[in-house]
C-alpha cells in the first residue's frame, strides 16, 4: 500500500512530470475543443514523438492529453454548437441554447466541475477494480481472450457507424492489416507478396495517423468555409447550488460512463449519449425543457465522458484489450516501450499501474484549474480557421509517421490509409474498429491457434471448451447475444414480447 | 420505407469494391496454407477476410435497397463533385509532392514549401501574410519537435546537411 502510494506520488513530486501532465492537459483541452482535431489524432501523433522518451514521461503527457481532450470538446459544443469531439455531441444539444441566452460562462463552469467529478469517479473505479479484475484475468484461457477481442470489435461496430455490417467490415479490415507480415508462430509470410518491405508488417502507427489524422483533415476540407461565431463570457465559476442540485445525477452518469468506458471497444462518445438519455428519462420536471438548455442534459454527458477515461484504462491495463480508440492507440505506445499490458502487468510492473492512476488524477486536478481559467485566450484560438489547421495537421502527421522508424516508406502508408479512411468515413464507416482490429487481430490470431492446439485440432473439443468453463460460457453467451441482437430474428422476437405485454 | 436516405454518389461502387477487395484478400489468405489444418497460419486470415466478404455482401445489399441518388449528370461526375472536388485533388497532389520531397529536400525546406503552397491555396490571403504565417508555423514546429521533443526530422539528400 505504501509502495503503491509512492508510485502514485511520483508524478506529483517530479517537477518535469508535473509540467508534462499539466501541459498535456492544457494542450488536450485545445485539441479537444478545436473542431477537426481529435484526441485520437493527437495521441497517435504524440506517441510517435514520445517513443524515445522514458515511459513515465510519455504516459504523463498522454494521460493529460486524454483527460483534457475528452473535456475540451464540450467548450466548442457550448460556444459554437460544433462538438469539438464526438463525445460532446449531447453537450451541444443543451449547451448551445444556454450560450444563446448569454449563459455560456456558467454552462462552461458547470461542465468543468461535473467533468472533474466524473473523472474522479472513473479513476477511483480504475484504482479499485483493476487489481481485482487482474487477479481474475489470470484465470482467463486463450479462448476467453479470443472472445473478448471479438466482443470488443463487435461492440464498437454495433454502437457506432451506420450499420453493423460496416462495423464488422471495418474491424475485419483492421485484422487483415494486422496480419500482414511474418507469422509470429511459424515465421511464414502472410500477405507479403514476397516483398521484403511487407515482411516486417504494416507499421501500425502509420495506420493510426493515416486513419485518424490525414483522413480527418480530408473530411474537414469540406467544412473550410464555416464561419466562426464570437461569444461573450463573463461568469465562469458555477453556482454552488447548481453543483449540489445535480450532484447525484452526475454520480449516476459517472457510473454509466465508467461501465461503458470499461467495456472493450466502447468509449466516451457512447457513454455520453447513454448518460444524456438517462438524464432525460430520470428528470421528471426540468426547469427548462430538454433541447432548450436543460442543465441536467449538460451535466450527465460531461460527467459520463470523463468517467469513461478511467474506465477505458481498466480493460487495457488488466486484459490488454483497449476500452476505446484512444486506449487502442495508447496500447500501441505501451508495446513500443516494451511493456505488455495484460493480467501480469499489475504483478510485474505495479509501479506503472499506480503511476498511470497518479497521472490521471493529476490531469484531472489540472483540468479543474485550466477549465475555470484562460477562457478569453481560448475563444481567440478556437477561431483559428481550418485553412490553417489542415496543412498543419498534414505536416505533423508526416513528421510523426517518419519519427517512428525514420523510414520514408511509412509516410506513403500513412497517405494511403488517409485516403482509404476518408472514403470510409464518407460512406458511413467508422475508422475506430479498424484500429481496434489492427491491435486486437494478432492477439486474437495467436489465442485462437493456442486454443485450437489445446483442443488437439479437434473441432468438437474446441467448441465444447467454449461452453464447459464458467468464464468462457459467460463470454460465449455475451458474444452470441450481441450477434443475435443484430439479426432480424431478434427484432421479431422483441416485437412478439412487446405485443404480449400490451 | 421512404425514410431511408438516398444513396450517396459512388456508394454502390464502393460497396462492390469492398466485396471484391474481400474476395481478393480471401484468395490470398487461402494461399497461405489452404485447408490443411485448423491451427495453421492461414486460418485466422481466412476467417477475417471471410468476414469481410460476408459483411461486404450485406453492405452491398443494404446499399442497393436504398433509393437511388438524386441529381442529374453522369454518376462519375456527381461522385467527383461531391467527394473529390478540385480542392481535395489539389491538396492531395500537394501532399504527394510534399511526401516525395521530404527525403530529398529535408524537413525544413519541404515543409516550408508545402505550408506556403497549402496556406496560399486554402486561405487566399496576401502572399506576404502567408509567407510570415508559414515561417512562424514552421519555426514553432521546429522548436517544439526538434529542440524540445528531440525528434529526428528527415534530412535532405539533395540540399546538404545544413538543416
XYZ file of C-alpha atoms in Angstrom, chain A residues 41 44-46 48-49 205-206 208-210 213-214 217 390-415, chain B residues 94-103 106-107 110-111 114-115 141 145 151-154:
62
model
C -5.437 12.037 -33.680
C -1.444 8.850 -32.239
C 0.767 11.700 -33.408
C 2.164 12.246 -29.901
C 5.382 8.716 -32.431
C 7.132 11.717 -30.932
C 1.422 3.963 -36.090
C 1.346 4.890 -39.774
C -3.327 5.159 -36.903
C -2.054 8.534 -38.060
C -3.434 7.904 -41.537
C -5.097 12.334 -38.846
C -4.946 12.568 -42.613
C -8.037 16.529 -42.448
C -5.401 21.362 -42.192
C -1.902 21.910 -43.640
C -0.502 21.856 -40.096
C -2.206 18.520 -39.360
C -0.650 17.086 -42.503
C 2.861 18.294 -41.653
C 2.548 16.950 -38.095
C 1.215 13.619 -39.380
C 4.108 13.273 -41.816
C 6.732 14.125 -39.219
C 5.066 11.857 -36.663
C 4.994 8.904 -39.013
C 8.570 9.492 -40.053
C 9.796 9.803 -36.470
C 8.806 6.283 -35.537
C 11.276 4.366 -37.732
C 12.922 7.067 -39.855
C 11.535 5.237 -42.859
C 10.149 7.309 -45.753
C 8.033 4.331 -46.927
C 5.889 4.656 -43.793
C 4.749 8.085 -44.921
C 3.235 6.591 -48.064
C 1.378 4.061 -45.942
C 0.053 6.952 -43.923
C -1.184 8.740 -47.038
C 0.393 18.883 -52.826
C 0.617 16.171 -50.162
C 2.064 13.661 -52.588
C 4.623 16.200 -53.735
C 5.430 17.023 -50.123
C 5.945 13.399 -49.154
C 8.106 12.791 -52.216
C 10.149 15.900 -51.469
C 10.716 15.126 -47.777
C 13.605 12.667 -48.232
C 14.716 17.566 -45.957
C 12.070 18.538 -43.464
C 9.949 20.648 -47.974
C 7.609 21.693 -45.143
C 4.239 22.747 -48.615
C 2.914 25.022 -45.881
C 7.046 23.062 -35.111
C 9.696 18.855 -32.005
C 12.688 14.147 -32.735
C 14.900 13.256 -35.672
C 13.437 15.159 -38.599
C 14.042 13.963 -42.166
